[in-house]
PDB file of C-alpha atoms in Angstrom:
ATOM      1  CA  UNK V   1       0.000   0.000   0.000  1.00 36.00           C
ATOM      2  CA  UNK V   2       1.463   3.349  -0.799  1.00 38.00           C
ATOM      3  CA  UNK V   3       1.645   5.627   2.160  1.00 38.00           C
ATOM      4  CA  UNK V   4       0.623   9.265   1.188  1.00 39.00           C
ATOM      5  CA  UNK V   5       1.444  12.267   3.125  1.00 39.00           C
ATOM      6  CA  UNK V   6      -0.559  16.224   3.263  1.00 38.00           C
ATOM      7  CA  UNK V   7       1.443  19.523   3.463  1.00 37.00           C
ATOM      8  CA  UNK V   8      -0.513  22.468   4.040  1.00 39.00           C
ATOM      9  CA  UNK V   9       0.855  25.789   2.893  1.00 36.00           C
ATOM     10  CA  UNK V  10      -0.646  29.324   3.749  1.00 37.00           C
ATOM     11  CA  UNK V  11      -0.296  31.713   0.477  1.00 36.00           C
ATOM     12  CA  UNK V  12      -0.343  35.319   0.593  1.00 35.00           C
ATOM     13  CA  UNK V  13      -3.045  36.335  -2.103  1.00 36.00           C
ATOM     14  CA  UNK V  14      -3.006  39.854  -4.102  1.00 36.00           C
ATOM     15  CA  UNK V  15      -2.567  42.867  -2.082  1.00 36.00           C
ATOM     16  CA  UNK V  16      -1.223  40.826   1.181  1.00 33.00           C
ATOM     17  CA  UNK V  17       2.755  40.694   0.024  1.00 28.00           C
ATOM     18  CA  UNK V  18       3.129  42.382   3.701  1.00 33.00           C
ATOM     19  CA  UNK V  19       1.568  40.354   5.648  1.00 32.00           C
ATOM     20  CA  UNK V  20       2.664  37.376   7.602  1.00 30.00           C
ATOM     21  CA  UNK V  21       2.673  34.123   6.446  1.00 28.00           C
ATOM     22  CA  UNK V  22       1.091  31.392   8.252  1.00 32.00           C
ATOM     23  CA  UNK V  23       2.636  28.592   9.914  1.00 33.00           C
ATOM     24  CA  UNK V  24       2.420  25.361   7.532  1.00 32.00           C
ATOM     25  CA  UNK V  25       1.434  22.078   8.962  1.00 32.00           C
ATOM     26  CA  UNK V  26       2.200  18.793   8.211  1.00 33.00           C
ATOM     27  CA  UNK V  27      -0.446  15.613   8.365  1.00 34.00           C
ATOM     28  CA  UNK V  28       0.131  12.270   7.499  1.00 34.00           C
ATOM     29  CA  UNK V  29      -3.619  11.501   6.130  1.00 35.00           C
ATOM     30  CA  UNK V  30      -4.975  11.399   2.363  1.00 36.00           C
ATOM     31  CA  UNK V  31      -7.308  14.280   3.001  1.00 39.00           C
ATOM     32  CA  UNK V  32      -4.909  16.765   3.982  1.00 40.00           C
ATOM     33  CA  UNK V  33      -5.757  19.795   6.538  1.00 37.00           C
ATOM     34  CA  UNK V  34      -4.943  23.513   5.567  1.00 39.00           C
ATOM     35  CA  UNK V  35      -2.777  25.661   7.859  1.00 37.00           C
ATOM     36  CA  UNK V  36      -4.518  28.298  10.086  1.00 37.00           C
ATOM     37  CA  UNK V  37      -4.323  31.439   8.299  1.00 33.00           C
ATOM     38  CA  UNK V  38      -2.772  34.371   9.054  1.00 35.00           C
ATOM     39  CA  UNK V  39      -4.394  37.729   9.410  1.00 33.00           C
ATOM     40  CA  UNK V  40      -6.546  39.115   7.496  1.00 30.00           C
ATOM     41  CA  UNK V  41      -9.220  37.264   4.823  1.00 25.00           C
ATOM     42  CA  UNK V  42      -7.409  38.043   2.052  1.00 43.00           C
ATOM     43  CA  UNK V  43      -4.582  34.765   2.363  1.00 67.00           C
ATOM     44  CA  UNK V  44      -5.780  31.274   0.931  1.00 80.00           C
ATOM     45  CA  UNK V  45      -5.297  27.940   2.245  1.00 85.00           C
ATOM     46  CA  UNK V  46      -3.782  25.615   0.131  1.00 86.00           C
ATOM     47  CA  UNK V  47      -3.148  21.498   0.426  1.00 86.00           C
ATOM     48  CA  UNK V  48      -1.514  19.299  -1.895  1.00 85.00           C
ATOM     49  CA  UNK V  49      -0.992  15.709  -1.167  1.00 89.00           C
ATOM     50  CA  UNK V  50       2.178  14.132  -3.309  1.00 90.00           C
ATOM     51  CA  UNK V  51       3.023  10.375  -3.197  1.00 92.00           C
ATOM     52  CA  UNK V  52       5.972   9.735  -0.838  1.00 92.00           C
ATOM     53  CA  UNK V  53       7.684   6.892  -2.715  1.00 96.00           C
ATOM     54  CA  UNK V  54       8.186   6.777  -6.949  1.00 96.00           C
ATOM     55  CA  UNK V  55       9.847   4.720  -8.976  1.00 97.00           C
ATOM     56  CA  UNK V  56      12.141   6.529 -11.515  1.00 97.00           C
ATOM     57  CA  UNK V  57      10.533   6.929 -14.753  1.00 96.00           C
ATOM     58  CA  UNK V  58       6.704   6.899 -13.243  1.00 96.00           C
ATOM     59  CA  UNK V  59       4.625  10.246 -13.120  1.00 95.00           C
ATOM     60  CA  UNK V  60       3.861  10.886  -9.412  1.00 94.00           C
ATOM     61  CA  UNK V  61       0.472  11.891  -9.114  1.00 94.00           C
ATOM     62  CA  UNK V  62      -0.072  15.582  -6.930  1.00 92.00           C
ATOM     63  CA  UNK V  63      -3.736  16.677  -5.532  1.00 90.00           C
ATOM     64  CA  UNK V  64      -4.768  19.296  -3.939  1.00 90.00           C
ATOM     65  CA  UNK V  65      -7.056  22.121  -3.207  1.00 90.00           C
ATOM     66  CA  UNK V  66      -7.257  26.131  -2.466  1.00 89.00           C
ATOM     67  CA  UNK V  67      -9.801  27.267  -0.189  1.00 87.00           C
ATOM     68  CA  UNK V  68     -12.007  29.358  -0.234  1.00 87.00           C
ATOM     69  CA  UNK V  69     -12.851  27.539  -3.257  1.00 88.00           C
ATOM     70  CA  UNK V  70     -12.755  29.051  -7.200  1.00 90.00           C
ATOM     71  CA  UNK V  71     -12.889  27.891 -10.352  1.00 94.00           C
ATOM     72  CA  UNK V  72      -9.735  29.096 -12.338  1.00 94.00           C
ATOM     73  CA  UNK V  73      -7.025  29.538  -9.999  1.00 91.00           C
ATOM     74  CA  UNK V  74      -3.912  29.001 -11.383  1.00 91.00           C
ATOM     75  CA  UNK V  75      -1.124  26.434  -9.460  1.00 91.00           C
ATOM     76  CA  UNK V  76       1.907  25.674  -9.819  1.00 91.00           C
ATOM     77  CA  UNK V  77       3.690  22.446  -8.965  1.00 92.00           C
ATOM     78  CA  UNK V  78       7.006  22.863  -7.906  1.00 92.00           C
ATOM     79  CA  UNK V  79       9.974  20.373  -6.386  1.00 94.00           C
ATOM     80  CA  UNK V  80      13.301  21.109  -5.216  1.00 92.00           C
ATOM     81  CA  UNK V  81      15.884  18.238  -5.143  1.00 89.00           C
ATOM     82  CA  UNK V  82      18.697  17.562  -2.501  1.00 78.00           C
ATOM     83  CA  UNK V  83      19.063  21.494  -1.811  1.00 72.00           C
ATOM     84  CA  UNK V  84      18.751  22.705  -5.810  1.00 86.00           C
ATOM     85  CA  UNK V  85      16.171  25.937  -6.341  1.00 91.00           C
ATOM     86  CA  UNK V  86      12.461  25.112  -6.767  1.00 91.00           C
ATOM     87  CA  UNK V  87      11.985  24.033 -10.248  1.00 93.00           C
ATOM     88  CA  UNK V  88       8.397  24.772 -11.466  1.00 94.00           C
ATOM     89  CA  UNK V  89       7.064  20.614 -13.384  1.00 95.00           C
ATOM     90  CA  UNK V  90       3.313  21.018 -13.876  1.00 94.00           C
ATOM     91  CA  UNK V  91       0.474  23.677 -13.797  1.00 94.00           C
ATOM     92  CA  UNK V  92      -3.069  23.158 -12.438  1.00 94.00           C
ATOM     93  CA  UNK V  93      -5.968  25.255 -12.814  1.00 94.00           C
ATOM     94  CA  UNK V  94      -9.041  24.587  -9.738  1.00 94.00           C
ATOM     95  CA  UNK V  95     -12.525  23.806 -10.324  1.00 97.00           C
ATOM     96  CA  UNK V  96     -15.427  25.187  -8.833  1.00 95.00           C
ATOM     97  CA  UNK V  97     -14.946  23.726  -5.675  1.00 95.00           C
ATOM     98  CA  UNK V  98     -10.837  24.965  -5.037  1.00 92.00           C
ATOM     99  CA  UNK V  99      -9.519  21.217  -6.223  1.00 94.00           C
ATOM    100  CA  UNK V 100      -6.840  20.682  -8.627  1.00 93.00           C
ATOM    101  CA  UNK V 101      -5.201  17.594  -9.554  1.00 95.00           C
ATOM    102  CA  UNK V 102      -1.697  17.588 -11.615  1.00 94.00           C
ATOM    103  CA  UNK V 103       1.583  14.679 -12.015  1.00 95.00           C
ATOM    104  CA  UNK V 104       4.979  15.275 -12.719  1.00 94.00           C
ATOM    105  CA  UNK V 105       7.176  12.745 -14.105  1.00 94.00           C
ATOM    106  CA  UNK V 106      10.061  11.553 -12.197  1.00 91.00           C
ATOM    107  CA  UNK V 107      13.965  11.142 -13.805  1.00 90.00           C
ATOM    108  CA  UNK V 108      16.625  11.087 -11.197  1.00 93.00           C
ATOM    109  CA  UNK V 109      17.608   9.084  -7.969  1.00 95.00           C
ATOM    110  CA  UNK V 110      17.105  11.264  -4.714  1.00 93.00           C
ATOM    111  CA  UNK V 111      15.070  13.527  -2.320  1.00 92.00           C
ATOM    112  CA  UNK V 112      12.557  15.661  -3.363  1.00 93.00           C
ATOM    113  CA  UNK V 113      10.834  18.380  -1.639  1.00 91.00           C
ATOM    114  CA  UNK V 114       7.459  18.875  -3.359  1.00 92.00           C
ATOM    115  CA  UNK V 115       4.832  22.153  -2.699  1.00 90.00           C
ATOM    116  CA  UNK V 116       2.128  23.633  -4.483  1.00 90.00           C
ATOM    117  CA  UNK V 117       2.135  27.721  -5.661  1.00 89.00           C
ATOM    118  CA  UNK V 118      -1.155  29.830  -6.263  1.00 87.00           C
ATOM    119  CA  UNK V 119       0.055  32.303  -8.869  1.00 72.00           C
ATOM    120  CA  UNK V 120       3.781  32.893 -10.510  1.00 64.00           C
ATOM    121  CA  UNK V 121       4.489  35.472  -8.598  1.00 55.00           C
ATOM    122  CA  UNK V 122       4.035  36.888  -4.944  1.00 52.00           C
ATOM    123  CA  UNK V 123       4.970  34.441  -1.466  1.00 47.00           C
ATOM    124  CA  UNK V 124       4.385  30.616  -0.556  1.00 49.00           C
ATOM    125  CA  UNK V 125       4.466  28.775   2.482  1.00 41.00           C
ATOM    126  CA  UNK V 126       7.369  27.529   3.781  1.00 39.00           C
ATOM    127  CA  UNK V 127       5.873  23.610   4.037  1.00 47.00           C
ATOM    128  CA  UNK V 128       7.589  21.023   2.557  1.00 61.00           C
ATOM    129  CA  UNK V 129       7.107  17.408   1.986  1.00 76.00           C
ATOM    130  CA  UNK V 130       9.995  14.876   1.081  1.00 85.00           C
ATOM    131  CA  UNK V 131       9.587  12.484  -1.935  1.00 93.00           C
ATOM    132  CA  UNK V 132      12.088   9.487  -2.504  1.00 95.00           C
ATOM    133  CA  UNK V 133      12.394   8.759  -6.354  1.00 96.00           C
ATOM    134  CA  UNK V 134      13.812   4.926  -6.517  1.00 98.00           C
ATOM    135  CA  UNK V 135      14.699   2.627  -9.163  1.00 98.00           C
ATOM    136  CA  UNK V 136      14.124  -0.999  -9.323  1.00 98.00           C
ATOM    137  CA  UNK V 137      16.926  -3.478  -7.703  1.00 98.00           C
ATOM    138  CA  UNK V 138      17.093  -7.018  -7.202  1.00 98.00           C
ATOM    139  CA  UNK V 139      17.788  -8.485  -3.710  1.00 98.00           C
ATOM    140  CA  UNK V 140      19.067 -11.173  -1.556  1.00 98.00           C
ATOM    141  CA  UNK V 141      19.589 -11.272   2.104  1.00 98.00           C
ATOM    142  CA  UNK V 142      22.513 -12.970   4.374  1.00 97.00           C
ATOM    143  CA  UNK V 143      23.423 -13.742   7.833  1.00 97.00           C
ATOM    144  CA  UNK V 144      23.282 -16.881   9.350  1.00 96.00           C
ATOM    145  CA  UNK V 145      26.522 -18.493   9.614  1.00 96.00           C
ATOM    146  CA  UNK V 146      28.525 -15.120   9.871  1.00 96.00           C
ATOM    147  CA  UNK V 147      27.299 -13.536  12.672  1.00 98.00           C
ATOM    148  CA  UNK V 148      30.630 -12.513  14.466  1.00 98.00           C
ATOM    149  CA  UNK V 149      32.629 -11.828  11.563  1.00 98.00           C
ATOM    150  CA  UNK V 150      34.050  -8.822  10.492  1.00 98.00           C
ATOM    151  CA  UNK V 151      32.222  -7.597   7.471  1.00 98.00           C
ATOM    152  CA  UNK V 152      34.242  -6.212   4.631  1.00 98.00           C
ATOM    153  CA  UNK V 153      33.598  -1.973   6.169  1.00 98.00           C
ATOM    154  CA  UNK V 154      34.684  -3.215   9.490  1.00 97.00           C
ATOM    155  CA  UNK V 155      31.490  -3.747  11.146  1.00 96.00           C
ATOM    156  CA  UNK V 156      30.987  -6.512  13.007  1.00 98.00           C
ATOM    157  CA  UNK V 157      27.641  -8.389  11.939  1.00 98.00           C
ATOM    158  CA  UNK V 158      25.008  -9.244  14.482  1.00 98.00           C
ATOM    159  CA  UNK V 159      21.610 -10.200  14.241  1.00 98.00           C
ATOM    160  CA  UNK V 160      19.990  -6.712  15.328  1.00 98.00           C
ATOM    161  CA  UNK V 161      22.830  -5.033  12.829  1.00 98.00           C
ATOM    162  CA  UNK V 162      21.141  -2.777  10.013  1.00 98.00           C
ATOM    163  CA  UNK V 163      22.645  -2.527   6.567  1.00 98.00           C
ATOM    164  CA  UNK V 164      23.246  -3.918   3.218  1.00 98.00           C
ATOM    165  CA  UNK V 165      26.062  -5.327   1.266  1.00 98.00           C
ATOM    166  CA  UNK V 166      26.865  -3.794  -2.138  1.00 98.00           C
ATOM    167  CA  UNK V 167      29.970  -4.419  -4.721  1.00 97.00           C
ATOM    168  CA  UNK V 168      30.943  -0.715  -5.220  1.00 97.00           C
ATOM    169  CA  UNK V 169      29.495   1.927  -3.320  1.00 97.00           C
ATOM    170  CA  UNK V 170      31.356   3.090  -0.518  1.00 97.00           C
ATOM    171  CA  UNK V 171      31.045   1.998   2.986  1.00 98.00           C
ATOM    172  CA  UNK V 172      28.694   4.410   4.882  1.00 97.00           C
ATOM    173  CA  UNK V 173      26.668   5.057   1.992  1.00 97.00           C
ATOM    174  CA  UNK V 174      22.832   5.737   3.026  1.00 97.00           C
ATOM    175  CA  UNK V 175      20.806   3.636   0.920  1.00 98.00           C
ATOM    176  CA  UNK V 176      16.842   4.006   0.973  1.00 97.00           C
ATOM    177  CA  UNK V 177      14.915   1.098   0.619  1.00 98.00           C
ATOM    178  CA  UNK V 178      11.273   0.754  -0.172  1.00 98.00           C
ATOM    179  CA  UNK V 179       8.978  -2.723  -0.100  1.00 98.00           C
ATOM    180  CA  UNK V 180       5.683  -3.158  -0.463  1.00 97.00           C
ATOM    181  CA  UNK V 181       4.554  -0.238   1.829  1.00 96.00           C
ATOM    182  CA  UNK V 182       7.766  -0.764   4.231  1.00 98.00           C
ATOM    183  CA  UNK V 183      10.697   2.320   4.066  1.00 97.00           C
ATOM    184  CA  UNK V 184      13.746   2.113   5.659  1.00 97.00           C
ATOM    185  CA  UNK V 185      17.210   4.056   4.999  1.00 97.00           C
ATOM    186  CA  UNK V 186      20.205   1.940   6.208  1.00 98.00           C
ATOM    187  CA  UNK V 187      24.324   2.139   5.775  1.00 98.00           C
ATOM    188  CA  UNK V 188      26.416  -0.245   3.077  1.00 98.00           C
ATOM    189  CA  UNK V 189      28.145  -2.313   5.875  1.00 98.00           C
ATOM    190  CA  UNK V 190      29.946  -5.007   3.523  1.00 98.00           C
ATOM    191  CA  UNK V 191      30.616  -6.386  -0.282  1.00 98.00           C
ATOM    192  CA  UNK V 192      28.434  -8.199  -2.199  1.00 97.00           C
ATOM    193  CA  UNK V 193      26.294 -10.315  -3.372  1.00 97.00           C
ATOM    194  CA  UNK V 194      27.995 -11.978  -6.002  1.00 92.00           C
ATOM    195  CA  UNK V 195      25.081 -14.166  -7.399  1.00 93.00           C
ATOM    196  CA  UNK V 196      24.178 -13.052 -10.797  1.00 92.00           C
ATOM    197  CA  UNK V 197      21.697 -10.259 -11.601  1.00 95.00           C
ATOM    198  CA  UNK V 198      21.545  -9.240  -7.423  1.00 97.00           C
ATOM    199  CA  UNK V 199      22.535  -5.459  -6.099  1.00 98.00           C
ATOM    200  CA  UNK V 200      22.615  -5.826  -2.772  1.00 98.00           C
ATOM    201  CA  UNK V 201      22.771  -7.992   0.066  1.00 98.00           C
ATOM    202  CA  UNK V 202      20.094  -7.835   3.234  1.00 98.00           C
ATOM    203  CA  UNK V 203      21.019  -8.208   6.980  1.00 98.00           C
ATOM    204  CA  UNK V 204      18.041 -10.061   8.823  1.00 98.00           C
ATOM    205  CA  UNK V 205      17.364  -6.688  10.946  1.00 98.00           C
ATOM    206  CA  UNK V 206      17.158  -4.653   7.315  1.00 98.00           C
ATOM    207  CA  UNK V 207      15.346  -8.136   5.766  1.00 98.00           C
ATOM    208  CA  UNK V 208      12.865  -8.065   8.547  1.00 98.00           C
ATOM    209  CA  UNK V 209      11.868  -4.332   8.823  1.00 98.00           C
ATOM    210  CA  UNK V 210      11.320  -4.534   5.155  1.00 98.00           C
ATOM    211  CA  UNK V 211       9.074  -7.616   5.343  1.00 98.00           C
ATOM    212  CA  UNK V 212      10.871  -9.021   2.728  1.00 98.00           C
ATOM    213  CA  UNK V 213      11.604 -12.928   1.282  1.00 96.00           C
ATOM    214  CA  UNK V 214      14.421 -14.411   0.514  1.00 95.00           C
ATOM    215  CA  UNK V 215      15.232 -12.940  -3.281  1.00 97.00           C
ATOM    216  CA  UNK V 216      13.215 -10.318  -4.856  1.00 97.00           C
ATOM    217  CA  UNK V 217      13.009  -6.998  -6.089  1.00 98.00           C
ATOM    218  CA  UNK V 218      13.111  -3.923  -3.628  1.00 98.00           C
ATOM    219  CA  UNK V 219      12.929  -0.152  -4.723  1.00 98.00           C
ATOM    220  CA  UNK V 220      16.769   1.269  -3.824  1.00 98.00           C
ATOM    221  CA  UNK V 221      17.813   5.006  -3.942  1.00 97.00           C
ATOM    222  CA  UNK V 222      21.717   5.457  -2.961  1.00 95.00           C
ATOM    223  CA  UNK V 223      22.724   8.336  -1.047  1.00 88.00           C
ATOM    224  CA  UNK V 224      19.188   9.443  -0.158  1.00 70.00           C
ATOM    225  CA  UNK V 225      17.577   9.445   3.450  1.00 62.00           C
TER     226      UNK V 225
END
């Protein structure tokens, strides 16, 4: 099941550019809450509701809505990756009721920050929400049989250790990992696998947060957390 997540963002609308911004607030529900406003009746409350966790390649769907609602609103969707400036991918306009519904499509590895703009111009709220992009790996797990040994970065490997073995990125690397609704970001600990076709390498702890077999294919993104 994918998880989804809400941001709320509190937009300064014409004539406000003085004004205050709200505080944004983040949910973790589908149906997203707006943030309190600030003063005055003339700042909208905006939600948009991204999917968390994308494979690379896939357009991530974004929905949303701008209260009080109006048909004809114009929106911007904008994400920001690992630190870069907002980058504007898709325009929505809102119905009747203040809803809007947009995707962008999804081409590098990483951490997104994702938000919704009323208007080009003119403030936004300062609410962001993270997005992992992944890409498609194919896994194995180890452990029994070589708990107490010293694994390849030095580490000596337990039962309760977290991490994954991988042939060439360095040790230390953060490596998310998504499967089947389960997310967790853990360290390359070792080397390995060296069965054909297979990126990385399990520990039981990683394995068992992950609620994953024995072989199979997990969503990886390297460096992202």
């Amino acid at each position: 099941m994918l998880v989804r997540a809400s941001i709320a963002i509190a937009v300064a609308g014409p004539g406000s550019l003085g004004t205050a911004l709200a505080s944004a607030a983040t949910t973790a529900s589908s149906g997203g809450t707006a943030a309190p406003a600030a003063s005055g009746n003339s700042h909208l409350k905006v939600t948009v509701t991204p999917r968390q966790h994308v494979l690379r390649g896939d357009d991530d769907p974004v929905h949303g809505s701008v209260r009080p609602g109006r048909r004809g609103r114009s929106v911007l969707i904008q994400v920001r990756r690992d630190g870069d400036g907002w980058q504007t991918v898709a325009h929505a306009t809102t119905g009747a009721d203040g809803r809007f519904r947009a995707s962008w499509t999804t081409h590098s590895l990483g951490n997104y920050a994702v938000r919704a703009k009323v208007g080009s111009t003119g403030p936004s709220g300062k609410a962001e929400h993270g997005v992992i992009v992944y890409k498609a790996s194919q896994a194995s797990w180890y452990g029994p049989g070589f708990y107490g040994n010293r694994t390849a970065c030095g580490e000596t490997l337990r039962p309760s250790t977290l991490g994954v073995a991988h042939k060439t990125l360095p040790c230390g690397t953060k490596v998310a990992l998504y499967y089947h609704g389960h997310a967790v970001t853990v360290p390359v600990i070792d080397r390995g696998p060296y069965a054909a076709g297979r990126e990385y390498d399990l520990t039981a702890e990683t394995k068992h947060r992950l609620h994953f077999g024995s072989t199979g294919t997990v969503w990886s993104a390297p460096h992202a957390h």
